[in-house]
Every structure is written in C-alpha cells, then in structure tokens.
Tab-separated table of C-alpha atoms in Angstrom:
chain	number	residue	atom	x	y	z
A	18	MET	CA	254.626	-40.847	22.856
A	19	THR	CA	255.316	-43.161	19.925
A	20	ASP	CA	258.794	-44.102	18.739
A	21	SER	CA	258.561	-41.826	15.712
A	22	LEU	CA	257.561	-38.842	17.852
A	23	GLU	CA	260.371	-39.614	20.271
A	24	ALA	CA	262.824	-39.654	17.359
A	25	ILE	CA	261.566	-36.259	16.181
A	26	ALA	CA	261.758	-34.860	19.721
A	27	ALA	CA	265.325	-36.119	20.142
A	28	ASN	CA	266.440	-34.118	17.091
A	29	LEU	CA	264.684	-30.844	17.924
A	30	PRO	CA	266.748	-27.908	19.186
A	31	PRO	CA	265.728	-26.286	22.511
A	32	VAL	CA	264.018	-23.450	20.601
A	33	VAL	CA	262.321	-24.142	17.251
A	34	ARG	CA	261.677	-21.460	14.631
A	35	ARG	CA	258.233	-21.638	13.052
A	36	ALA	CA	259.898	-21.479	9.622
A	37	ASP	CA	261.790	-24.705	10.431
A	38	LEU	CA	258.825	-26.725	11.733
A	39	THR	CA	257.964	-28.432	8.445
A	40	ARG	CA	261.543	-29.622	7.903
A	41	LEU	CA	262.213	-30.625	11.526
A	42	THR	CA	258.955	-32.578	11.891
A	43	PHE	CA	259.253	-34.229	8.456
A	44	GLY	CA	256.110	-32.481	7.244
A	45	ILE	CA	253.886	-33.437	10.182
A	46	LEU	CA	253.539	-29.780	11.163
A	47	ASN	CA	253.407	-27.108	8.494
A	48	SER	CA	254.711	-23.644	9.342
A	49	LYS	CA	251.859	-21.940	7.464
A	50	THR	CA	249.239	-24.005	9.269
A	51	MET	CA	250.914	-23.157	12.580
A	52	ALA	CA	250.720	-19.446	11.724
A	53	ASN	CA	246.974	-19.845	11.141
A	54	LEU	CA	246.497	-21.830	14.368
A	55	ASP	CA	248.497	-19.225	16.290
A	56	SER	CA	246.223	-16.471	14.991
A	57	LEU	CA	243.219	-18.471	16.249
A	58	GLY	CA	244.832	-19.038	19.651
A	59	LYS	CA	245.072	-22.807	19.020
A	60	GLY	CA	248.773	-23.067	18.237
A	61	ILE	CA	251.777	-24.378	20.096
A	62	PRO	CA	251.920	-23.061	23.672
A	63	GLY	CA	254.873	-20.897	24.673
A	64	ARG	CA	255.177	-19.043	21.369
A	65	SER	CA	257.415	-15.973	21.444
A	66	ARG	CA	259.364	-13.712	19.114
A	67	ILE	CA	263.091	-13.348	18.716
A	68	GLY	CA	263.541	-10.405	16.373
A	69	LYS	CA	261.565	-11.220	13.237
A	70	TRP	CA	261.294	-14.943	14.018
A	71	VAL	CA	258.419	-16.687	15.770
A	72	VAL	CA	259.813	-19.448	17.963
A	73	TYR	CA	258.413	-22.247	20.110
A	74	PRO	CA	259.985	-24.122	23.029
A	75	LYS	CA	260.902	-27.744	22.330
A	76	LYS	CA	258.499	-28.976	25.037
A	77	GLY	CA	255.632	-27.010	23.482
A	78	VAL	CA	256.295	-28.575	20.076
A	79	THR	CA	256.545	-32.130	21.440
A	80	ASP	CA	253.411	-31.737	23.592
A	81	PHE	CA	251.505	-30.287	20.623
A	82	LEU	CA	252.645	-33.169	18.380
A	83	ALA	CA	251.587	-35.723	20.978
A	84	ARG	CA	248.157	-34.086	21.364
A	85	ARG	CA	247.604	-33.803	17.609
A	86	THR	CA	248.536	-37.431	16.965
A	87	GLU	CA	246.602	-38.823	19.962
A	88	GLY	CA	244.002	-41.307	18.773
A	89	ALA	CA	245.586	-41.800	15.363
A	90	ILE	CA	246.319	-45.389	14.442
A	91	SER	CA	249.115	-46.001	11.975
A	92	LEU	CA	248.201	-48.251	9.039
A	93	GLY	CA	251.429	-48.215	7.091
A	94	SER	CA	251.343	-45.088	4.974
A	95	GLU	CA	247.696	-44.335	5.858
A	96	THR	CA	246.215	-43.070	9.104
A	97	GLN	CA	242.859	-43.914	10.627
A	98	THR	CA	241.300	-42.022	13.506
A	99	ASP	CA	239.211	-43.446	16.348
A	100	ASN	CA	236.411	-41.034	15.416
A	101	PRO	CA	233.763	-42.900	13.368
A	102	ASP	CA	232.519	-39.629	11.824
A	103	VAL	CA	235.837	-38.946	10.108
A	104	ASN	CA	236.649	-40.663	6.839
A	105	PRO	CA	240.441	-41.375	6.720
A	106	ILE	CA	240.528	-40.534	3.007
A	107	GLY	CA	239.058	-37.106	3.640
A	108	GLY	CA	235.823	-35.528	4.692
A	109	PHE	CA	233.191	-36.852	7.032
A	110	ASN	CA	231.213	-40.095	6.853
A	111	ASN	CA	227.902	-38.259	7.283
A	112	GLU	CA	228.289	-36.291	4.024
C-alpha cells in the first residue's frame, strides 16, 4: 500500500458509512459509485446495514482501495495505468 493510502487508512474509523466515503477518502471513492457497484455485486466486501445506513468494515475499504489503485502510476496530479489500451485522459486508445 502506498503512503497516501496508508494515511487514509490510518484516519478511517472501524466502521465506515457509505455516505462518508467521499469525504474520508478525499474523493477517491464516491458514495454514489459505491452504491452502483454494490448493486452489481462488485462493491466493498463486508457491506452491512445499521438501521438506514449502509456501512463497510475498515479492512474492506482499505483492501478495496488497494485493489482499485493497483497498477496506477502517480504522475503528479495525473494518473497513468499500466494498461496500454486505456488512455489516461479518458477513453480507450483503440477508439
């Protein structure tokens, strides 16, 4: 895990509300995107409900972040992936 992900993980509570994901991960994970991924069965593992809130365990969030950022190379404010078919500015190179 990179230093920035470790810093995020250090500040997460043991249980994270989906509504707080965007703020707690500094915009890396969006709560609305997570709702969509959850509905597809591709979301953060360990999801549960506490009353009206959807919550995730801290370990699930950190593992998901690490998986989602695997292969990304930081270039200052830009990100480049190891996949040659993906254009870092958006879209695919074969378009």
